């Protein structure tokens, strides 16, 4: 594998071992929701970024398999800032979210704005199937073929398209920040030697490498009950958490023994310590974006096997047809090799930060995430710029 010259920042939460004692100031305060998102067809720049006083640009990026993705760019901090080239940073969201998740807090607490104010050229992705990236060169979202993808395709097509576009536009290697599934797709791509010539360093927030010890009640129940496969068997290709299928799915999972959905956010992500109530409201209202049922199936497969592999199409023949050369699922453990390689990584190029009080969403929306995570992340990027 040999990624000895690659720079890594792993930011990991130990959710279950230590409970958070006390709340940072304002953790559960109220602030106004994002009013312009009621007419979100205008896009992130018009609805969210520009009203905060930042320059914002929008781009379209086409993947090799025909999906048309939207990207937003915040090229400089509020009020402009120093001239000259700025180091690009790409922000990749997690599953059932989109790039808005990096912008839900006020500017001094949202990573996209914090990075821009600290001298970076910030690029925000919106994954295929989400609100601003639902177009395809020949397919409609009503076509089941539109949703025939899992994170394999995100690693093979979306990530190379967006990273390559930023590299082409800026002429510079970029820093990468992934959250949740955004770390999984990056690990999958890096393990196959993709993108390492275009990325300077990677910061993985709550990195996903194994799901064997996943403890969220909804996640475990859904995975163990083969929920993704059941949806697929019913002919459902798109999973919209806020649609009719998503609602019925959630009701069914919440009715399972041992599953308590009284606090939906905690049931999904663990007990987040440091979220503003109105940010949670905004997340539940504006996020929870559609994804493919195949992605849910892929997560279920990973949970049950305890190791990350490519999507299992159901037989060795089907897998060989999809991936070529052999049954990738039984023979190739590239991500495991990458993780083994990281264990012996050069000490000055690999930093692991454990945040015991944080749960899954605190890293993206925590009111104190700038002090707890982002300041160190920015120092890491500056060191390797």
Short mmCIF file of C-alpha atoms in Angstrom, two decimals:
data_model
loop_
_atom_site.label_atom_id
_atom_site.label_comp_id
_atom_site.label_asym_id
_atom_site.label_seq_id
_atom_site.Cartn_x
_atom_site.Cartn_y
_atom_site.Cartn_z
CA UNK A 1 0.00 0.00 0.00
CA UNK A 2 2.70 2.49 1.09
CA UNK A 3 0.93 5.77 1.94
CA UNK A 4 3.91 6.88 4.00
CA UNK A 5 3.89 10.46 2.68
CA UNK A 6 0.16 10.94 3.19
CA UNK A 7 -1.10 13.03 6.09
CA UNK A 8 -4.01 11.91 8.26
CA UNK A 9 -6.07 13.39 11.05
CA UNK A 10 -8.47 10.91 12.63
CA UNK A 11 -11.02 12.43 14.99
CA UNK A 12 -12.88 9.72 16.84
CA UNK A 13 -15.67 9.74 19.41
CA UNK A 14 -15.97 7.25 22.25
CA UNK A 15 -19.68 7.70 22.78
CA UNK A 16 -20.44 4.95 25.24
CA UNK A 17 -17.53 4.92 27.65
CA UNK A 18 -17.85 8.39 29.15
CA UNK A 19 -20.96 10.49 29.60
CA UNK A 20 -20.66 14.26 29.21
CA UNK A 21 -20.91 16.06 32.52
CA UNK A 22 -22.27 19.55 32.14
CA UNK A 23 -23.09 21.56 29.05
CA UNK A 24 -21.12 24.22 27.24
CA UNK A 25 -22.73 27.62 27.30
CA UNK A 26 -25.61 27.79 24.88
CA UNK A 27 -25.60 24.10 24.06
CA UNK A 28 -29.34 23.92 24.17
CA UNK A 29 -30.15 27.51 23.37
CA UNK A 30 -32.54 28.62 20.67
CA UNK A 31 -31.78 30.61 17.57
CA UNK A 32 -33.76 31.36 14.46
CA UNK A 33 -34.00 28.60 11.88
CA UNK A 34 -32.67 29.21 8.39
CA UNK A 35 -35.70 31.06 6.97
CA UNK A 36 -34.58 31.27 3.35
CA UNK A 37 -34.36 27.48 3.12
CA UNK A 38 -38.12 27.43 2.93
CA UNK A 39 -37.46 28.35 -0.70
CA UNK A 40 -34.39 26.13 -0.98
CA UNK A 41 -34.69 25.83 -4.75
CA UNK A 42 -32.49 28.92 -4.86
CA UNK A 43 -29.59 26.80 -3.63
CA UNK A 44 -27.11 26.98 -0.79
CA UNK A 45 -25.32 30.13 -1.97
CA UNK A 46 -28.45 32.26 -2.16
CA UNK A 47 -30.25 30.72 0.80
CA UNK A 48 -27.47 30.30 3.34
CA UNK A 49 -23.97 31.50 2.49
CA UNK A 50 -24.41 34.89 0.82
CA UNK A 51 -26.80 36.20 3.51
CA UNK A 52 -23.98 35.63 6.02
CA UNK A 53 -21.70 37.99 4.07
CA UNK A 54 -19.55 35.41 2.28
CA UNK A 55 -18.82 35.13 -1.42
CA UNK A 56 -20.27 31.89 -2.77
CA UNK A 57 -20.11 30.14 -6.13
CA UNK A 58 -21.96 27.14 -7.49
CA UNK A 59 -20.68 24.51 -9.90
CA UNK A 60 -21.98 21.41 -11.62
CA UNK A 61 -19.79 18.31 -11.81
CA UNK A 62 -20.61 15.28 -13.92
CA UNK A 63 -19.53 11.79 -12.84
CA UNK A 64 -18.37 9.11 -15.26
CA UNK A 65 -21.65 7.24 -14.72
CA UNK A 66 -23.76 10.26 -15.62
CA UNK A 67 -24.81 11.85 -12.31
CA UNK A 68 -24.76 15.66 -12.20
CA UNK A 69 -23.59 16.88 -8.80
CA UNK A 70 -23.76 20.36 -7.33
CA UNK A 71 -20.77 21.81 -5.50
CA UNK A 72 -20.55 25.10 -3.60
CA UNK A 73 -17.43 27.12 -3.08
CA UNK A 74 -16.62 29.71 -0.43
CA UNK A 75 -13.35 31.08 -1.83
CA UNK A 76 -12.52 33.44 1.02
CA UNK A 77 -13.57 34.61 4.43
CA UNK A 78 -16.22 37.16 5.27
CA UNK A 79 -15.11 40.55 4.05
CA UNK A 80 -12.60 39.14 1.56
CA UNK A 81 -9.24 38.69 3.27
CA UNK A 82 -5.71 38.52 1.91
CA UNK A 83 -5.08 38.06 -1.78
CA UNK A 84 -3.24 35.13 -3.30
CA UNK A 85 -3.84 31.45 -3.62
CA UNK A 86 -5.67 29.78 -0.78
CA UNK A 87 -5.34 26.11 0.04
CA UNK A 88 -8.49 24.25 -1.09
CA UNK A 89 -10.43 22.09 1.36
CA UNK A 90 -13.18 19.69 0.29
CA UNK A 91 -15.98 18.90 2.77
CA UNK A 92 -17.80 15.58 2.23
CA UNK A 93 -20.96 14.90 4.23
CA UNK A 94 -22.31 11.60 5.55
CA UNK A 95 -25.26 9.38 4.69
CA UNK A 96 -28.78 10.90 4.52
CA UNK A 97 -27.25 14.38 4.67
CA UNK A 98 -25.96 16.92 2.18
CA UNK A 99 -23.50 19.78 2.22
CA UNK A 100 -25.86 21.95 4.25
CA UNK A 101 -24.81 19.99 7.32
CA UNK A 102 -21.54 22.00 7.38
CA UNK A 103 -23.50 25.29 7.51
CA UNK A 104 -26.30 24.83 10.03
CA UNK A 105 -24.64 26.65 12.91
CA UNK A 106 -23.69 30.35 13.01
CA UNK A 107 -20.50 31.21 11.06
CA UNK A 108 -18.26 31.11 14.12
CA UNK A 109 -19.37 27.50 14.79
CA UNK A 110 -19.80 26.02 11.29
CA UNK A 111 -16.72 24.33 9.85
CA UNK A 112 -17.19 25.66 6.30
CA UNK A 113 -17.27 29.27 7.50
CA UNK A 114 -14.51 28.73 10.08
CA UNK A 115 -12.20 27.33 7.41
CA UNK A 116 -12.97 30.23 5.04
CA UNK A 117 -12.25 32.75 7.81
CA UNK A 118 -8.93 31.01 8.49
CA UNK A 119 -7.63 31.42 4.98
CA UNK A 120 -8.89 28.34 3.13
CA UNK A 121 -10.73 27.96 -0.16
CA UNK A 122 -13.72 25.85 0.89
CA UNK A 123 -15.55 23.42 -1.42
CA UNK A 124 -18.76 21.70 -0.32
CA UNK A 125 -20.18 18.61 -2.01
CA UNK A 126 -23.78 17.45 -2.30
CA UNK A 127 -23.95 13.70 -2.91
CA UNK A 128 -25.98 12.06 -5.65
CA UNK A 129 -29.68 11.73 -4.88
CA UNK A 130 -29.74 14.58 -2.35
CA UNK A 131 -31.72 17.78 -2.77
CA UNK A 132 -29.32 19.67 -5.05
CA UNK A 133 -27.77 16.70 -6.87
CA UNK A 134 -30.72 14.77 -8.27
CA UNK A 135 -30.05 15.08 -12.00
CA UNK A 136 -28.58 12.50 -14.37
CA UNK A 137 -27.72 12.71 -18.05
CA UNK A 138 -30.33 10.08 -19.00
CA UNK A 139 -32.19 8.88 -15.88
CA UNK A 140 -34.89 10.37 -13.68
CA UNK A 141 -35.19 9.90 -9.93
CA UNK A 142 -38.39 7.96 -10.60
CA UNK A 143 -36.31 5.30 -12.43
CA UNK A 144 -35.10 2.46 -10.22
CA UNK A 145 -31.89 2.44 -12.26
CA UNK A 146 -31.14 5.93 -10.95
CA UNK A 147 -30.80 4.47 -7.44
CA UNK A 148 -28.71 1.43 -8.41
CA UNK A 149 -25.67 2.42 -6.38
CA UNK A 150 -24.10 2.08 -2.94
CA UNK A 151 -21.02 3.69 -1.46
CA UNK A 152 -18.94 1.68 -3.96
CA UNK A 153 -20.09 4.09 -6.65
CA UNK A 154 -19.58 7.10 -4.39
CA UNK A 155 -15.95 6.05 -3.94
CA UNK A 156 -15.46 5.07 -7.57
CA UNK A 157 -17.26 7.94 -9.30
CA UNK A 158 -18.45 10.81 -7.09
CA UNK A 159 -15.28 11.31 -5.08
CA UNK A 160 -12.93 11.21 -8.09
CA UNK A 161 -15.23 13.63 -9.93
CA UNK A 162 -15.41 16.20 -7.13
CA UNK A 163 -11.77 15.92 -6.04
CA UNK A 164 -10.63 16.04 -9.65
CA UNK A 165 -12.77 19.11 -10.32
CA UNK A 166 -11.32 21.03 -7.36
CA UNK A 167 -7.80 20.00 -8.35
CA UNK A 168 -8.41 21.18 -11.90
CA UNK A 169 -9.99 24.47 -10.85
CA UNK A 170 -7.34 25.40 -8.28
CA UNK A 171 -4.22 23.70 -9.61
CA UNK A 172 -3.45 22.55 -6.08
CA UNK A 173 -3.63 19.39 -4.03
CA UNK A 174 -6.43 19.69 -1.52
CA UNK A 175 -7.19 18.87 2.07
CA UNK A 176 -10.13 16.53 2.56
CA UNK A 177 -12.62 16.49 5.43
CA UNK A 178 -15.07 13.61 5.58
CA UNK A 179 -17.77 12.89 8.12
CA UNK A 180 -19.25 9.42 8.70
CA UNK A 181 -19.87 7.88 5.27
CA UNK A 182 -17.64 10.61 3.87
CA UNK A 183 -14.78 8.88 5.67
CA UNK A 184 -15.84 5.46 4.44
CA UNK A 185 -15.85 6.47 0.78
CA UNK A 186 -12.47 8.13 1.21
CA UNK A 187 -10.94 5.05 2.84
CA UNK A 188 -12.38 2.89 0.08
CA UNK A 189 -10.90 5.13 -2.62
CA UNK A 190 -7.53 5.54 -0.91
CA UNK A 191 -7.20 1.80 -0.34
CA UNK A 192 -7.27 1.32 -4.11
CA UNK A 193 -4.68 4.01 -4.69
CA UNK A 194 -7.20 6.54 -6.00
CA UNK A 195 -6.89 10.30 -5.45
CA UNK A 196 -3.69 10.18 -3.41
CA UNK A 197 -1.97 12.22 -6.12
CA UNK A 198 -4.53 15.02 -5.69
CA UNK A 199 -5.06 15.08 -1.91
CA UNK A 200 -2.54 16.56 0.49
CA UNK A 201 -4.11 15.34 3.73
CA UNK A 202 -7.34 13.89 5.08
CA UNK A 203 -9.28 14.63 8.26
CA UNK A 204 -11.75 11.87 9.07
CA UNK A 205 -14.44 12.88 11.55
CA UNK A 206 -15.99 9.83 13.25
CA UNK A 207 -14.29 7.50 10.73
CA UNK A 208 -16.27 4.45 9.70
CA UNK A 209 -14.13 1.35 9.24
CA UNK A 210 -16.06 -1.34 11.09
CA UNK A 211 -19.67 -1.54 12.19
CA UNK A 212 -19.42 -4.64 14.37
CA UNK A 213 -19.54 -2.56 17.54
CA UNK A 214 -22.14 -0.08 16.35
CA UNK A 215 -24.34 0.64 19.34
CA UNK A 216 -27.11 2.92 18.11
CA UNK A 217 -30.33 1.02 18.67
CA UNK A 218 -31.96 1.96 15.38
CA UNK A 219 -28.82 1.15 13.40
CA UNK A 220 -28.32 -2.25 14.99
CA UNK A 221 -31.98 -3.20 14.72
CA UNK A 222 -32.22 -2.13 11.09
CA UNK A 223 -29.04 -3.93 10.10
CA UNK A 224 -29.73 -7.15 11.94
CA UNK A 225 -33.28 -7.30 10.63
CA UNK A 226 -32.11 -7.19 7.01
CA UNK A 227 -34.23 -4.04 6.63
CA UNK A 228 -32.45 -2.85 3.50
CA UNK A 229 -32.95 -6.18 1.77
CA UNK A 230 -36.62 -6.17 2.73
CA UNK A 231 -37.10 -2.77 1.14
CA UNK A 232 -35.30 -3.97 -1.97
CA UNK A 233 -37.48 -7.06 -2.15
CA UNK A 234 -40.51 -4.78 -2.09
CA UNK A 235 -39.20 -2.99 -5.15
CA UNK A 236 -38.19 0.18 -3.31
CA UNK A 237 -35.05 1.77 -4.76
CA UNK A 238 -35.05 5.22 -3.13
CA UNK A 239 -34.99 5.64 0.65
CA UNK A 240 -36.36 9.02 1.67
CA UNK A 241 -36.25 9.26 5.49
CA UNK A 242 -39.06 11.82 5.47
CA UNK A 243 -41.18 10.14 2.80
CA UNK A 244 -43.91 7.53 3.22
CA UNK A 245 -41.52 4.57 2.93
CA UNK A 246 -39.04 6.15 5.33
CA UNK A 247 -41.74 6.85 7.89
CA UNK A 248 -43.10 3.29 7.74
CA UNK A 249 -39.57 1.90 7.90
CA UNK A 250 -38.80 3.93 11.01
CA UNK A 251 -42.07 2.95 12.65
CA UNK A 252 -41.32 -0.72 12.02
CA UNK A 253 -37.79 -0.47 13.43
CA UNK A 254 -38.97 1.53 16.46
CA UNK A 255 -41.50 -1.21 17.21
CA UNK A 256 -38.74 -3.82 17.54
CA UNK A 257 -37.94 -5.13 21.04
CA UNK A 258 -35.32 -3.06 22.84
CA UNK A 259 -35.55 -0.08 20.50
CA UNK A 260 -36.48 3.22 22.13
CA UNK A 261 -37.19 6.03 19.66
CA UNK A 262 -38.40 8.55 22.23
CA UNK A 263 -35.25 10.60 21.52
CA UNK A 264 -34.96 10.02 17.78
CA UNK A 265 -31.65 11.82 17.33
CA UNK A 266 -29.96 9.89 20.15
CA UNK A 267 -31.40 6.64 18.84
CA UNK A 268 -29.86 7.36 15.44
CA UNK A 269 -26.50 8.85 16.37
CA UNK A 270 -25.83 8.32 20.08
CA UNK A 271 -26.20 10.89 22.87
CA UNK A 272 -24.82 14.08 21.32
CA UNK A 273 -23.65 16.39 24.07
CA UNK A 274 -23.31 19.77 22.48
CA UNK A 275 -26.02 20.54 19.94
CA UNK A 276 -28.08 23.69 19.87
CA UNK A 277 -31.77 22.81 19.93
CA UNK A 278 -32.55 24.92 16.89
CA UNK A 279 -29.68 23.30 15.00
CA UNK A 280 -31.24 19.92 15.72
CA UNK A 281 -34.56 21.31 14.51
CA UNK A 282 -32.90 22.55 11.33
CA UNK A 283 -31.16 19.21 10.79
CA UNK A 284 -34.38 17.25 11.15
CA UNK A 285 -36.27 19.72 8.96
CA UNK A 286 -33.77 20.40 6.18
CA UNK A 287 -31.44 17.42 6.25
CA UNK A 288 -32.32 13.68 6.41
CA UNK A 289 -31.83 13.55 2.65
CA UNK A 290 -32.72 10.64 0.35
CA UNK A 291 -30.25 7.88 -0.36
CA UNK A 292 -30.41 4.58 -2.19
CA UNK A 293 -31.83 1.45 -0.61
CA UNK A 294 -28.72 -0.28 -1.88
CA UNK A 295 -26.67 1.93 0.43
CA UNK A 296 -28.72 0.68 3.39
CA UNK A 297 -28.20 -2.89 2.21
CA UNK A 298 -24.46 -2.25 1.97
CA UNK A 299 -24.39 -0.93 5.55
CA UNK A 300 -26.33 -4.02 6.67
CA UNK A 301 -23.84 -6.30 4.92
CA UNK A 302 -20.94 -4.48 6.58
CA UNK A 303 -22.54 -4.71 10.01
CA UNK A 304 -23.23 -8.42 9.72
CA UNK A 305 -19.83 -9.31 8.28
CA UNK A 306 -17.85 -7.03 10.58
CA UNK A 307 -15.54 -5.88 7.78
CA UNK A 308 -15.79 -3.38 4.94
CA UNK A 309 -16.09 -5.01 1.54
CA UNK A 310 -17.60 -4.07 -1.75
CA UNK A 311 -21.33 -4.46 -2.23
CA UNK A 312 -22.45 -8.09 -2.36
CA UNK A 313 -24.64 -8.60 -5.41
CA UNK A 314 -25.75 -12.00 -4.14
CA UNK A 315 -23.44 -14.48 -5.86
CA UNK A 316 -19.82 -14.88 -6.88
CA UNK A 317 -20.87 -14.71 -10.52
CA UNK A 318 -22.73 -11.42 -10.04
CA UNK A 319 -19.86 -9.97 -8.01
CA UNK A 320 -17.31 -10.93 -10.65
CA UNK A 321 -19.51 -9.41 -13.33
CA UNK A 322 -19.74 -6.17 -11.35
CA UNK A 323 -16.10 -5.89 -10.26
CA UNK A 324 -14.14 -8.07 -12.67
CA UNK A 325 -11.33 -10.51 -12.11
CA UNK A 326 -12.66 -12.37 -9.12
CA UNK A 327 -14.99 -12.23 -6.17
CA UNK A 328 -13.84 -8.96 -4.64
CA UNK A 329 -15.82 -9.61 -1.50
CA UNK A 330 -13.98 -12.74 -0.44
CA UNK A 331 -10.52 -12.01 -1.81
CA UNK A 332 -9.85 -8.30 -1.38
CA UNK A 333 -9.62 -6.49 1.96
CA UNK A 334 -8.03 -3.28 0.74
CA UNK A 335 -9.46 -1.06 3.43
CA UNK A 336 -8.16 -3.42 6.11
CA UNK A 337 -4.72 -3.26 4.49
CA UNK A 338 -4.91 0.51 4.54
CA UNK A 339 -5.85 0.57 8.21
CA UNK A 340 -2.99 -1.79 9.00
CA UNK A 341 -0.70 0.52 7.07
CA UNK A 342 -1.94 3.49 9.09
CA UNK A 343 -1.04 1.76 12.36
CA UNK A 344 2.63 2.16 11.43
CA UNK A 345 2.26 5.61 9.91
CA UNK A 346 4.91 8.27 10.44
CA UNK A 347 4.17 9.87 13.79
CA UNK A 348 4.26 13.45 12.49
CA UNK A 349 1.83 12.66 9.68
CA UNK A 350 -0.90 10.84 11.60
CA UNK A 351 -2.82 12.47 14.42
CA UNK A 352 -5.66 10.74 16.25
CA UNK A 353 -7.88 12.81 18.52
CA UNK A 354 -10.32 11.06 20.82
CA UNK A 355 -13.27 13.14 22.00
CA UNK A 356 -14.91 11.08 24.67
CA UNK A 357 -17.96 13.27 25.25
CA UNK A 358 -18.86 13.62 21.58
CA UNK A 359 -21.35 11.57 19.60
CA UNK A 360 -21.82 11.38 15.87
CA UNK A 361 -23.24 14.82 15.05
CA UNK A 362 -21.28 16.85 17.59
CA UNK A 363 -18.34 16.92 15.18
CA UNK A 364 -20.36 18.73 12.53
CA UNK A 365 -22.88 20.72 14.56
CA UNK A 366 -21.51 20.95 18.10
CA UNK A 367 -21.56 24.47 19.51
CA UNK A 368 -18.04 23.99 20.89
CA UNK A 369 -16.66 21.97 17.95
CA UNK A 370 -14.43 24.86 16.89
CA UNK A 371 -12.54 24.76 20.17
CA UNK A 372 -12.65 20.99 20.60
CA UNK A 373 -11.97 19.85 17.02
CA UNK A 374 -11.70 22.53 14.34
CA UNK A 375 -8.83 24.57 15.80
CA UNK A 376 -6.65 21.47 15.89
CA UNK A 377 -7.81 20.43 12.43
CA UNK A 378 -6.88 23.84 11.04
CA UNK A 379 -3.46 23.71 12.72
CA UNK A 380 -2.93 20.26 11.15
CA UNK A 381 -3.84 21.60 7.71
CA UNK A 382 -1.57 24.62 8.07
CA UNK A 383 1.29 22.34 9.06
CA UNK A 384 0.84 20.27 5.92
CA UNK A 385 -0.01 23.07 3.47
#
